[in-house]
Coordinates of N, CA and C in Angstrom, one line a residue:
M1 N 0.9 -1.2 0.0 CA 0.0 0.0 0.0 C 0.9 1.2 0.0
N2 N 0.7 2.1 -1.0 CA 1.6 3.3 -1.1 C 0.9 4.4 -0.3
V3 N 1.6 5.6 -0.3 CA 1.2 6.7 0.6 C -0.2 7.2 0.2
K4 N -0.5 7.3 -1.1 CA -1.8 7.7 -1.6 C -2.9 6.7 -1.2
Q5 N -2.7 5.5 -1.3 CA -3.6 4.5 -0.9 C -3.9 4.5 0.6
F6 N -2.8 4.7 1.3 CA -2.9 4.7 2.8 C -3.8 5.9 3.2
S7 N -3.5 7.1 2.5 CA -4.3 8.3 2.8 C -5.8 8.0 2.5
D8 N -6.1 7.4 1.3 CA -7.5 7.1 1.0 C -8.1 6.2 2.0
A9 N -7.3 5.2 2.5 CA -7.8 4.2 3.5 C -8.2 5.0 4.7
M10 N -7.3 5.9 5.2 CA -7.6 6.6 6.4 C -8.9 7.4 6.3
G11 N -9.1 8.0 5.1 CA -10.3 8.8 4.9 C -11.6 8.0 4.9
E12 N -11.5 6.7 4.6 CA -12.7 5.8 4.6 C -13.0 5.2 5.9
L13 N -12.1 5.3 6.9 CA -12.4 4.7 8.2 C -13.2 5.6 9.1
D14 N -13.9 4.9 10.0 CA -14.6 5.6 11.1 C -13.5 6.1 12.0
P15 N -13.4 7.4 12.4 CA -12.4 7.9 13.2 C -12.2 7.1 14.5
K16 N -13.3 6.5 15.1 CA -13.1 5.8 16.4 C -12.2 4.7 16.3
Y17 N -12.2 4.0 15.1 CA -11.3 2.9 14.9 C -9.8 3.3 14.9
I18 N -9.6 4.4 14.3 CA -8.2 4.9 14.2 C -7.7 5.3 15.6
E19 N -8.6 6.0 16.4 CA -8.3 6.4 17.7 C -8.0 5.2 18.6
E20 N -8.8 4.2 18.5 CA -8.6 3.0 19.3 C -7.2 2.3 19.0
A21 N -6.9 2.3 17.7 CA -5.7 1.7 17.3 C -4.5 2.5 17.7
L22 N -4.5 3.8 17.6 CA -3.4 4.6 17.9 C -3.2 4.7 19.4
S23 N -4.3 4.5 20.2 CA -4.2 4.6 21.7 C -3.8 3.3 22.3
Y24 N -3.6 2.3 21.5 CA -3.3 0.9 22.0 C -1.9 1.0 22.7
K25 N -1.8 0.4 23.9 CA -0.6 0.4 24.6 C -0.4 -1.0 25.3
K26 N 0.8 -1.4 25.4 CA 1.1 -2.7 26.1 C 1.9 -2.3 27.3
K27 N 1.4 -2.6 28.5 CA 2.0 -2.3 29.7 C 3.3 -3.0 29.8
G28 N 4.3 -2.4 30.3 CA 5.7 -3.0 30.5 C 6.6 -2.1 31.2
K29 N 7.8 -2.5 31.3 CA 8.8 -1.7 32.0 C 9.2 -0.5 31.1
K30 N 9.6 0.6 31.7 CA 9.9 1.8 31.0 C 10.9 1.6 29.9
P31 N 12.0 0.8 30.0 CA 12.9 0.6 28.9 C 12.3 0.0 27.7
R32 N 11.2 -0.7 27.8 CA 10.6 -1.3 26.6 C 9.6 -0.4 25.9
W33 N 9.5 0.9 26.3 CA 8.5 1.8 25.7 C 8.6 1.9 24.2
I34 N 9.9 2.0 23.7 CA 10.1 2.2 22.3 C 9.6 0.9 21.6
K35 N 9.9 -0.3 22.1 CA 9.5 -1.5 21.5 C 8.0 -1.6 21.4
W36 N 7.3 -1.3 22.5 CA 5.9 -1.4 22.5 C 5.2 -0.3 21.7
G37 N 5.9 0.8 21.6 CA 5.3 1.9 20.8 C 5.4 1.5 19.3
A38 N 6.5 0.9 18.9 CA 6.6 0.5 17.5 C 5.6 -0.6 17.2
M39 N 5.4 -1.5 18.2 CA 4.4 -2.6 17.9 C 3.0 -2.0 17.8
A40 N 2.7 -1.0 18.7 CA 1.4 -0.4 18.6 C 1.2 0.3 17.3
A41 N 2.2 1.0 16.8 CA 2.2 1.7 15.5 C 1.9 0.7 14.3
C42 N 2.6 -0.5 14.4 CA 2.4 -1.5 13.4 C 1.0 -2.1 13.4
F43 N 0.5 -2.3 14.7 CA -0.8 -2.8 14.9 C -1.8 -1.8 14.3
A44 N -1.6 -0.5 14.4 CA -2.5 0.5 13.9 C -2.5 0.4 12.4
V45 N -1.4 0.3 11.8 CA -1.3 0.2 10.3 C -2.0 -1.0 9.8
V46 N -1.8 -2.2 10.4 CA -2.4 -3.4 10.0 C -3.9 -3.3 10.2
L47 N -4.4 -2.7 11.2 CA -5.8 -2.5 11.5 C -6.4 -1.6 10.4
V48 N -5.7 -0.5 10.1 CA -6.2 0.4 9.0 C -6.4 -0.3 7.7
V49 N -5.3 -1.0 7.3 CA -5.3 -1.7 6.0 C -6.4 -2.8 6.0
S50 N -6.5 -3.5 7.1 CA -7.5 -4.6 7.1 C -8.9 -4.1 7.0
V51 N -9.2 -3.1 7.8 CA -10.6 -2.5 7.9 C -10.9 -1.9 6.5
F52 N -9.9 -1.2 5.9 CA -10.1 -0.5 4.6 C -10.5 -1.6 3.6
S53 N -9.7 -2.7 3.6 CA -10.0 -3.7 2.6 C -11.4 -4.3 2.7
V54 N -11.7 -4.6 4.0 CA -13.1 -5.2 4.2 C -14.2 -4.2 3.8
N55 N -14.0 -2.9 4.2 CA -15.0 -1.9 3.9 C -15.1 -1.7 2.4
Q56 N -14.0 -1.7 1.6 CA -14.1 -1.6 0.2 C -14.8 -2.8 -0.5
Q57 N -14.5 -4.0 0.0 CA -15.2 -5.1 -0.5 C -16.7 -5.1 -0.3
R58 N -17.1 -4.7 1.0 CA -18.5 -4.6 1.4 C -19.2 -3.5 0.6
N59 N -18.5 -2.4 0.3 CA -19.2 -1.3 -0.3 C -19.0 -1.2 -1.8
Q60 N -18.3 -2.2 -2.4 CA -18.1 -2.1 -3.8 C -19.4 -2.3 -4.6
I61 N -19.5 -1.5 -5.6 CA -20.7 -1.6 -6.5 C -20.3 -2.4 -7.7
S62 N -21.1 -3.5 -8.0 CA -20.8 -4.4 -9.1 C -21.1 -3.6 -10.4
L63 N -20.2 -3.7 -11.3 CA -20.3 -3.0 -12.6 C -20.3 -4.1 -13.7
S64 N -20.9 -3.7 -14.8 CA -21.0 -4.6 -16.0 C -19.8 -4.5 -16.9
D65 N -19.7 -5.3 -17.9 CA -18.6 -5.3 -18.8 C -18.6 -4.0 -19.7
N66 N -19.7 -3.3 -19.6 CA -19.8 -2.0 -20.4 C -18.9 -0.9 -19.7
S67 N -18.5 -1.1 -18.4 CA -17.7 -0.2 -17.7 C -16.3 -0.8 -17.6
T68 N -15.2 0.0 -18.0 CA -13.9 -0.5 -18.0 C -12.9 0.4 -17.3
N69 N -11.9 -0.2 -16.6 CA -10.9 0.5 -15.8 C -11.5 1.5 -14.8
V70 N -12.6 1.1 -14.3 CA -13.3 2.0 -13.3 C -13.8 1.2 -12.1
A71 N -13.9 1.8 -11.0 CA -14.4 1.1 -9.8 C -15.4 2.1 -9.1
A72 N -16.4 1.6 -8.5 CA -17.4 2.5 -7.8 C -17.7 1.8 -6.5
Y73 N -17.8 2.6 -5.4 CA -18.2 2.1 -4.1 C -18.9 3.2 -3.3
Y74 N -19.6 2.7 -2.3 CA -20.3 3.6 -1.4 C -19.3 4.1 -0.4
T75 N -19.5 5.3 0.1 CA -18.6 5.9 1.1 C -19.4 6.6 2.2
N76 N -18.9 6.6 3.4 CA -19.4 7.4 4.5 C -18.7 8.7 4.7
N77 N -17.6 8.9 3.9 CA -16.7 10.1 4.1 C -16.4 10.7 2.7
P78 N -17.4 11.3 2.1 CA -17.2 11.8 0.7 C -16.4 13.1 0.8
F79 N -15.7 13.4 -0.3 CA -15.0 14.7 -0.5 C -16.0 15.7 -0.9
I80 N -16.1 16.8 -0.1 CA -17.1 17.8 -0.4 C -16.4 18.9 -1.1
F81 N -16.8 19.2 -2.4 CA -16.2 20.3 -3.1 C -17.2 21.4 -3.1
T82 N -16.7 22.6 -2.9 CA -17.6 23.7 -2.7 C -17.9 24.6 -3.9
N83 N -17.1 24.4 -4.9 CA -17.3 25.2 -6.1 C -17.9 24.5 -7.3
G84 N -18.9 25.0 -7.8 CA -19.5 24.4 -9.0 C -19.0 25.1 -10.3
S85 N -19.6 24.7 -11.4 CA -19.2 25.4 -12.7 C -19.5 26.8 -12.7
G86 N -20.6 27.2 -12.0 CA -21.0 28.6 -12.1 C -21.6 29.0 -13.4
S87 N -21.8 28.1 -14.3 CA -22.2 28.4 -15.7 C -23.3 27.5 -16.2
L88 N -24.5 27.4 -15.5 CA -25.6 26.6 -16.0 C -26.1 27.2 -17.3
I89 N -26.4 26.3 -18.2 CA -26.8 26.7 -19.6 C -28.2 27.4 -19.4
P90 N -28.3 28.6 -19.9 CA -29.6 29.3 -19.8 C -30.7 28.6 -20.6
L91 N -31.8 28.3 -20.0 CA -32.9 27.6 -20.6 C -34.2 28.3 -20.3
T92 N -35.1 28.4 -21.3 CA -36.5 28.9 -21.0 C -37.2 27.8 -20.2
E93 N -38.4 28.1 -19.7 CA -39.2 27.1 -19.0 C -39.6 26.0 -20.0
E94 N -39.9 26.3 -21.2 CA -40.2 25.3 -22.2 C -39.0 24.4 -22.5
E95 N -37.8 25.0 -22.6 CA -36.6 24.2 -22.9 C -36.3 23.3 -21.7
L96 N -36.6 23.6 -20.5 CA -36.4 22.8 -19.3 C -37.1 21.5 -19.4
F97 N -38.2 21.5 -20.2 CA -39.1 20.3 -20.4 C -38.7 19.5 -21.7
T98 N -37.9 20.2 -22.6 CA -37.7 19.5 -23.9 C -36.2 19.3 -24.2
T99 N -35.3 20.0 -23.6 CA -33.9 19.9 -23.9 C -33.3 18.5 -23.6
F100 N -33.7 18.0 -22.4 CA -33.2 16.7 -22.0 C -34.3 15.6 -22.0
H101 N -34.0 14.4 -22.2 CA -34.9 13.3 -22.2 C -35.3 12.9 -20.8
T102 N -36.2 13.6 -20.2 CA -36.5 13.5 -18.8 C -37.9 12.8 -18.5
A103 N -37.9 12.1 -17.4 CA -39.1 11.6 -16.8 C -39.6 12.6 -15.8
I104 N -40.9 12.7 -15.6 CA -41.4 13.6 -14.5 C -42.4 12.8 -13.7
F105 N -42.1 12.8 -12.4 CA -42.9 12.0 -11.5 C -42.9 12.6 -10.1
K106 N -43.9 12.3 -9.3 CA -43.9 12.7 -7.9 C -43.5 11.4 -7.1
G107 N -42.8 11.7 -6.0 CA -42.4 10.5 -5.2 C -41.7 11.0 -3.9
T108 N -41.3 10.0 -3.1 CA -40.6 10.3 -1.8 C -39.3 9.6 -1.8
I109 N -38.3 10.3 -1.3 CA -36.9 9.7 -1.2 C -36.8 8.7 -0.1
S110 N -36.4 7.5 -0.4 CA -36.4 6.5 0.7 C -34.9 6.2 1.1
E111 N -34.0 6.6 0.3 CA -32.6 6.3 0.7 C -31.6 7.2 -0.1
I112 N -30.6 7.7 0.5 CA -29.5 8.4 -0.1 C -28.2 7.9 0.3
R113 N -27.3 7.5 -0.6 CA -26.0 7.0 -0.3 C -25.0 7.7 -1.1
N114 N -23.9 8.2 -0.5 CA -22.8 8.8 -1.2 C -21.9 7.7 -1.9
I115 N -21.4 8.1 -3.0 CA -20.5 7.1 -3.7 C -19.2 7.8 -4.2
V116 N -18.2 7.0 -4.5 CA -17.0 7.4 -5.1 C -16.8 6.6 -6.4
V117 N -16.6 7.3 -7.5 CA -16.3 6.6 -8.8 C -14.8 6.9 -9.1
N118 N -14.0 5.8 -9.2 CA -12.6 5.9 -9.3 C -12.2 5.6 -10.8
F119 N -11.9 6.7 -11.5 CA -11.5 6.5 -12.9 C -9.9 6.4 -13.0
N120 N -9.4 5.3 -12.8 CA -7.9 5.1 -12.9 C -7.2 6.1 -12.0
G121 N -7.7 6.4 -10.9 CA -7.1 7.3 -9.9 C -7.7 8.6 -9.8
D122 N -8.5 9.0 -10.8 CA -9.3 10.3 -10.7 C -10.6 9.9 -10.1
K123 N -10.9 10.6 -8.9 CA -12.1 10.2 -8.2 C -13.2 11.3 -8.3
A124 N -14.4 10.8 -8.5 CA -15.5 11.7 -8.6 C -16.5 11.3 -7.5
N125 N -17.0 12.3 -6.8 CA -17.9 12.0 -5.7 C -19.3 12.4 -6.1
R126 N -20.2 11.5 -5.9 CA -21.6 11.7 -6.2 C -22.5 11.1 -5.1
A127 N -23.8 11.0 -5.4 CA -24.7 10.3 -4.4 C -25.8 9.6 -5.3
I128 N -26.3 8.6 -4.7 CA -27.4 7.9 -5.4 C -28.7 8.0 -4.4
A129 N -29.8 8.5 -5.0 CA -31.0 8.5 -4.2 C -32.0 7.5 -4.8
K130 N -32.6 6.8 -3.9 CA -33.7 5.9 -4.3 C -35.0 6.6 -4.0
I131 N -35.9 6.6 -5.0 CA -37.2 7.4 -4.8 C -38.3 6.4 -5.1
E132 N -39.3 6.4 -4.2 CA -40.5 5.6 -4.4 C -41.5 6.4 -5.1
V133 N -41.9 6.0 -6.3 CA -42.7 6.7 -7.2 C -44.2 6.6 -6.8
E134 N -44.9 7.8 -6.8 CA -46.3 7.8 -6.4 C -47.2 8.2 -7.6
Q135 N -46.7 9.1 -8.4 CA -47.5 9.5 -9.6 C -46.6 9.9 -10.7
V136 N -46.9 9.5 -11.9 CA -46.1 9.7 -13.1 C -46.8 10.7 -14.0
Y137 N -46.1 11.7 -14.4 CA -46.6 12.7 -15.4 C -46.0 12.4 -16.8
R138 N -44.8 11.9 -16.8 CA -44.2 11.6 -18.1 C -43.0 10.6 -17.8
G139 N -42.9 9.6 -18.7 CA -41.7 8.7 -18.6 C -42.1 7.3 -18.4
P140 N -41.1 6.4 -18.4 CA -41.4 4.9 -18.4 C -41.7 4.3 -17.0
C141 N -41.4 5.0 -15.9 CA -41.7 4.4 -14.6 C -43.2 4.4 -14.3
S142 N -43.5 3.7 -13.2 CA -44.9 3.5 -12.9 C -45.1 3.8 -11.4
A143 N -46.3 4.1 -11.0 CA -46.5 4.3 -9.5 C -46.2 3.0 -8.8
G144 N -45.5 3.1 -7.7 CA -45.1 1.9 -7.0 C -43.7 1.4 -7.2
D145 N -43.1 1.9 -8.3 CA -41.7 1.6 -8.6 C -40.8 2.4 -7.6
T146 N -39.6 1.7 -7.3 CA -38.5 2.4 -6.6 C -37.4 2.5 -7.6
I147 N -37.0 3.8 -7.9 CA -36.0 4.0 -8.9 C -34.8 4.6 -8.3
S148 N -33.6 4.5 -9.0 CA -32.4 5.1 -8.5 C -32.0 6.3 -9.4
V149 N -31.6 7.4 -8.7 CA -31.2 8.6 -9.4 C -29.8 9.1 -9.0
M150 N -28.9 9.3 -9.9 CA -27.6 9.8 -9.5 C -27.7 11.3 -9.4
L151 N -27.2 11.8 -8.2 CA -27.2 13.2 -7.9 C -25.8 13.8 -8.3
P152 N -25.8 15.1 -8.7 CA -24.5 15.7 -9.2 C -23.5 16.0 -8.1
C153 N -23.8 15.7 -6.9 CA -22.8 16.0 -5.8 C -23.1 15.0 -4.6
P154 N -22.1 14.8 -3.7 CA -22.4 14.1 -2.5 C -23.3 14.9 -1.6
L155 N -24.0 14.3 -0.7 CA -24.9 15.0 0.3 C -24.4 14.7 1.7
V156 N -24.0 15.8 2.4 CA -23.7 15.8 3.8 C -24.4 16.9 4.5
K157 N -25.1 16.6 5.5 CA -25.9 17.7 6.2 C -25.0 18.8 6.6
G158 N -25.4 20.0 6.3 CA -24.6 21.2 6.7 C -23.7 21.7 5.6
F159 N -23.6 20.9 4.5 CA -22.7 21.3 3.4 C -23.6 21.4 2.1
W160 N -23.2 22.3 1.2 CA -23.9 22.3 -0.1 C -22.8 22.8 -1.2
V161 N -23.2 22.5 -2.4 CA -22.3 22.7 -3.5 C -22.9 23.8 -4.4
T162 N -22.1 24.7 -4.9 CA -22.6 25.7 -5.8 C -23.3 25.1 -7.0
D163 N -24.4 25.7 -7.4 CA -25.2 25.3 -8.5 C -26.0 24.0 -8.2
T164 N -26.0 23.6 -6.9 CA -26.8 22.4 -6.6 C -27.6 22.6 -5.3
S165 N -28.1 23.8 -5.1 CA -28.9 24.1 -3.9 C -30.2 23.3 -3.7
T166 N -30.8 23.0 -4.8 CA -32.1 22.2 -4.7 C -31.8 20.8 -4.3
V167 N -30.8 20.2 -5.0 CA -30.5 18.8 -4.7 C -29.9 18.7 -3.3
S168 N -29.2 19.7 -2.9 CA -28.6 19.7 -1.5 C -29.6 19.8 -0.4
A169 N -30.8 20.1 -0.7 CA -31.9 20.2 0.3 C -32.6 18.8 0.4
M170 N -32.2 17.8 -0.4 CA -32.8 16.5 -0.3 C -32.4 15.7 0.9
E171 N -33.4 15.0 1.5 CA -33.2 14.2 2.7 C -34.1 12.9 2.5
V172 N -33.7 11.9 3.2 CA -34.6 10.7 3.3 C -35.9 11.2 3.9
G173 N -37.0 10.8 3.2 CA -38.4 11.3 3.6 C -38.9 12.5 2.9
T174 N -38.0 13.1 2.1 CA -38.5 14.3 1.3 C -39.4 13.9 0.2
T175 N -40.5 14.5 0.1 CA -41.4 14.3 -1.0 C -41.3 15.4 -2.0
G176 N -41.3 15.1 -3.3 CA -41.1 16.1 -4.3 C -41.6 15.7 -5.7
I177 N -41.5 16.6 -6.6 CA -41.7 16.3 -8.0 C -40.3 16.4 -8.7
F178 N -39.9 15.3 -9.4 CA -38.6 15.2 -9.9 C -38.6 15.1 -11.4
M179 N -37.6 15.6 -12.0 CA -37.5 15.6 -13.5 C -36.1 15.2 -13.9
P180 N -35.7 13.9 -13.6 CA -34.4 13.4 -14.0 C -34.3 12.9 -15.4
M181 N -33.1 13.0 -16.0 CA -32.9 12.4 -17.3 C -33.0 10.9 -17.3
I182 N -33.5 10.3 -18.3 CA -33.6 8.9 -18.5 C -32.3 8.4 -19.2
Y183 N -31.5 7.6 -18.5 CA -30.2 7.1 -19.1 C -30.5 6.1 -20.3
D184 N -29.8 6.4 -21.4 CA -30.0 5.5 -22.5 C -28.6 5.3 -23.2
D185 N -28.6 4.7 -24.4 CA -27.3 4.4 -25.0 C -26.6 5.7 -25.4
E186 N -27.3 6.8 -25.6 CA -26.7 8.0 -26.0 C -26.2 8.9 -24.9
N187 N -26.7 8.8 -23.7 CA -26.3 9.7 -22.7 C -25.7 9.1 -21.4
S188 N -25.5 7.8 -21.4 CA -25.1 7.1 -20.2 C -23.6 6.8 -20.0
I189 N -22.8 7.1 -21.1 CA -21.4 6.8 -21.0 C -20.6 8.0 -20.4
W190 N -19.8 7.7 -19.4 CA -19.0 8.7 -18.7 C -17.6 8.3 -18.8
E191 N -16.8 9.0 -19.6 CA -15.4 8.7 -19.9 C -14.5 9.7 -19.2
Q192 N -13.5 9.2 -18.5 CA -12.5 10.0 -17.8 C -11.2 9.3 -17.5
N193 N -10.1 9.9 -17.8 CA -8.8 9.4 -17.5 C -8.5 8.0 -18.0
G194 N -9.0 7.7 -19.2 CA -8.7 6.4 -19.8 C -9.7 5.3 -19.3
A195 N -10.7 5.7 -18.5 CA -11.7 4.8 -18.0 C -13.1 5.1 -18.5
K196 N -14.0 4.1 -18.4 CA -15.3 4.4 -18.9 C -16.3 3.7 -17.9
L197 N -17.4 4.5 -17.6 CA -18.4 4.1 -16.7 C -19.8 4.1 -17.5
D198 N -20.5 3.0 -17.6 CA -21.9 3.1 -18.0 C -22.7 3.4 -16.8
I199 N -23.2 4.6 -16.7 CA -23.9 5.1 -15.5 C -25.1 4.2 -15.2
R200 N -25.6 3.5 -16.2 CA -26.8 2.6 -15.9 C -26.4 1.5 -15.0
D201 N -25.1 1.3 -14.8 CA -24.6 0.2 -13.8 C -24.9 0.7 -12.4
I202 N -25.1 2.0 -12.1 CA -25.3 2.4 -10.8 C -26.6 3.2 -10.6
A203 N -27.2 3.7 -11.7 CA -28.5 4.4 -11.5 C -29.3 4.4 -12.8
D204 N -30.6 4.5 -12.6 CA -31.6 4.5 -13.7 C -31.7 5.8 -14.4
Y205 N -31.5 6.9 -13.6 CA -31.8 8.2 -14.0 C -30.7 9.1 -13.4
G206 N -30.6 10.4 -13.9 CA -29.7 11.4 -13.3 C -30.1 12.8 -13.6
F207 N -29.8 13.7 -12.7 CA -30.2 15.1 -12.9 C -29.3 15.8 -13.8
A208 N -29.8 16.6 -14.7 CA -29.0 17.4 -15.6 C -28.2 18.5 -14.9
D209 N -28.7 19.0 -13.8 CA -28.0 19.9 -12.9 C -28.7 19.8 -11.5
G210 N -28.1 20.4 -10.6 CA -28.6 20.3 -9.2 C -29.6 21.4 -8.8
E211 N -30.0 22.2 -9.7 CA -30.8 23.4 -9.4 C -32.2 23.3 -9.9
R212 N -32.4 22.9 -11.2 CA -33.7 23.2 -11.9 C -34.6 22.0 -12.2
F213 N -34.3 20.8 -11.6 CA -35.0 19.7 -12.0 C -35.7 18.9 -10.9
A214 N -36.0 19.6 -9.8 CA -36.7 19.1 -8.7 C -37.5 20.2 -7.9
F215 N -38.6 19.8 -7.4 CA -39.4 20.6 -6.6 C -39.6 19.9 -5.3
L216 N -39.2 20.4 -4.1 CA -39.1 19.6 -2.9 C -40.0 20.3 -1.8
E217 N -40.7 19.4 -1.1 CA -41.4 19.8 0.1 C -40.4 19.6 1.3
T218 N -40.1 20.7 2.0 CA -39.1 20.7 3.1 C -39.7 21.4 4.3
E219 N -39.0 21.2 5.4 CA -39.5 21.9 6.7 C -39.4 23.4 6.5
D220 N -38.6 23.9 5.6 CA -38.5 25.3 5.3 C -39.4 25.8 4.2
G221 N -40.3 24.9 3.7 CA -41.2 25.3 2.7 C -40.8 24.6 1.3
L222 N -41.4 25.1 0.3 CA -41.2 24.5 -1.1 C -39.9 25.0 -1.6
V223 N -39.0 24.1 -2.0 CA -37.7 24.4 -2.5 C -37.6 24.1 -4.0
F224 N -37.3 25.1 -4.8 CA -37.0 24.8 -6.2 C -36.4 26.1 -6.8
S225 N -35.9 26.0 -8.0 CA -35.3 27.2 -8.7 C -36.4 28.2 -9.1
R226 N -36.7 29.1 -8.3 CA -37.7 30.1 -8.6 C -37.4 31.0 -9.8
D227 N -36.1 31.3 -9.9 CA -35.6 32.1 -11.1 C -35.9 31.4 -12.4
A228 N -35.6 30.1 -12.4 CA -35.8 29.3 -13.6 C -37.3 29.2 -14.0
Y229 N -38.2 29.1 -13.0 CA -39.6 28.9 -13.2 C -40.3 30.2 -12.8
S230 N -40.1 31.3 -13.5 CA -40.6 32.6 -13.0 C -42.1 32.6 -13.0
S231 N -42.8 31.8 -13.9 CA -44.3 31.8 -13.9 C -44.9 31.2 -12.7
I232 N -44.1 30.5 -11.9 CA -44.7 29.9 -10.6 C -43.7 30.3 -9.5
A233 N -43.1 31.4 -9.6 CA -42.1 31.8 -8.6 C -42.7 32.0 -7.2
N234 N -43.9 32.2 -7.1 CA -44.6 32.4 -5.8 C -45.3 31.1 -5.3
A235 N -45.1 30.0 -6.0 CA -45.7 28.8 -5.5 C -45.2 28.3 -4.2
T236 N -46.2 27.8 -3.4 CA -45.8 27.4 -2.0 C -46.2 25.9 -1.8
T237 N -46.8 25.2 -2.7 CA -47.2 23.8 -2.5 C -46.9 23.0 -3.8
L238 N -46.8 21.7 -3.6 CA -46.6 20.8 -4.7 C -47.8 20.7 -5.6
D239 N -49.0 21.0 -5.0 CA -50.2 21.0 -5.9 C -50.1 22.1 -6.9
E240 N -49.6 23.2 -6.6 CA -49.4 24.3 -7.6 C -48.4 23.9 -8.6
V241 N -47.3 23.2 -8.2 CA -46.3 22.8 -9.2 C -46.9 21.7 -10.1
E242 N -47.7 20.8 -9.5 CA -48.4 19.8 -10.3 C -49.3 20.4 -11.4
D243 N -50.1 21.3 -11.0 CA -51.0 22.0 -12.0 C -50.1 22.6 -13.1
Y244 N -49.1 23.3 -12.7 CA -48.2 23.9 -13.7 C -47.6 22.9 -14.7
I245 N -47.1 21.8 -14.1 CA -46.5 20.8 -15.0 C -47.5 20.2 -15.9
E246 N -48.7 19.9 -15.4 CA -49.7 19.3 -16.3 C -50.1 20.2 -17.4
T247 N -50.2 21.5 -17.1 CA -50.5 22.5 -18.1 C -49.4 22.6 -19.1
M248 N -48.2 22.6 -18.6 CA -47.0 22.7 -19.5 C -47.0 21.6 -20.5
L249 N -47.2 20.3 -20.0 CA -47.1 19.2 -20.8 C -48.3 19.2 -21.9
E250 N -49.4 19.6 -21.5 CA -50.6 19.7 -22.4 C -50.2 20.7 -23.5
N251 N -49.6 21.9 -23.2 CA -49.3 22.9 -24.2 C -48.2 22.3 -25.1
L252 N -47.2 21.6 -24.6 CA -46.2 21.0 -25.4 C -46.7 20.0 -26.4
D253 N -47.7 19.3 -26.0 CA -48.3 18.2 -26.8 C -49.2 18.7 -27.9
S254 N -49.7 19.9 -27.7 CA -50.7 20.5 -28.6 C -50.1 21.1 -29.9

């Protein structure tokens, strides 16, 4: 295990395990302090390596042959990056419904897990949300389905990423109306650093960005990109959003 791998391993461990290992002492006479100190240090390294290996195996996400030179795994300690692109593509309200191949449905988030995707050493941090579908306005899913959606950033309470303020408000139990892209042969391949991930190996859907494709009921009220949807900027309930979406879809179909 090289220095970088050891650093990665330390980042994946629960701090309590490291503290227990480093605080390990063997009682003995004073002249043997150095000997026991060295043994305790070795014990700590062995424990870190062992726990890291077990955790990686347990958290590894199985990928298909469509993904090459890449690994993906769940993590409890994601790297939180604070700066986004700062350059969301300007879209009209109509274009938000037509530019991407999106499903539109109402549902409740049942699980959120952070993941790391390792592209030959280049690591990308994301999250996977599972959503229980309650009502479908557009798309292939059905009421009663539980689908997986890749989020454009990891989620850790108290942190948020620029350009992802709506997604960052998501929590288990949050009900909302969601507009994720449907992954297909044309949009599911992610290539980086000589590696390739078929995103369908880890999620059915994914958000085009973290701002404009979800409407969430939260303790602080209705959260969505009010600037992007100026015609319903004053909406306070999902019922209002639902009426707006149904009207928009009718107009687009006419």
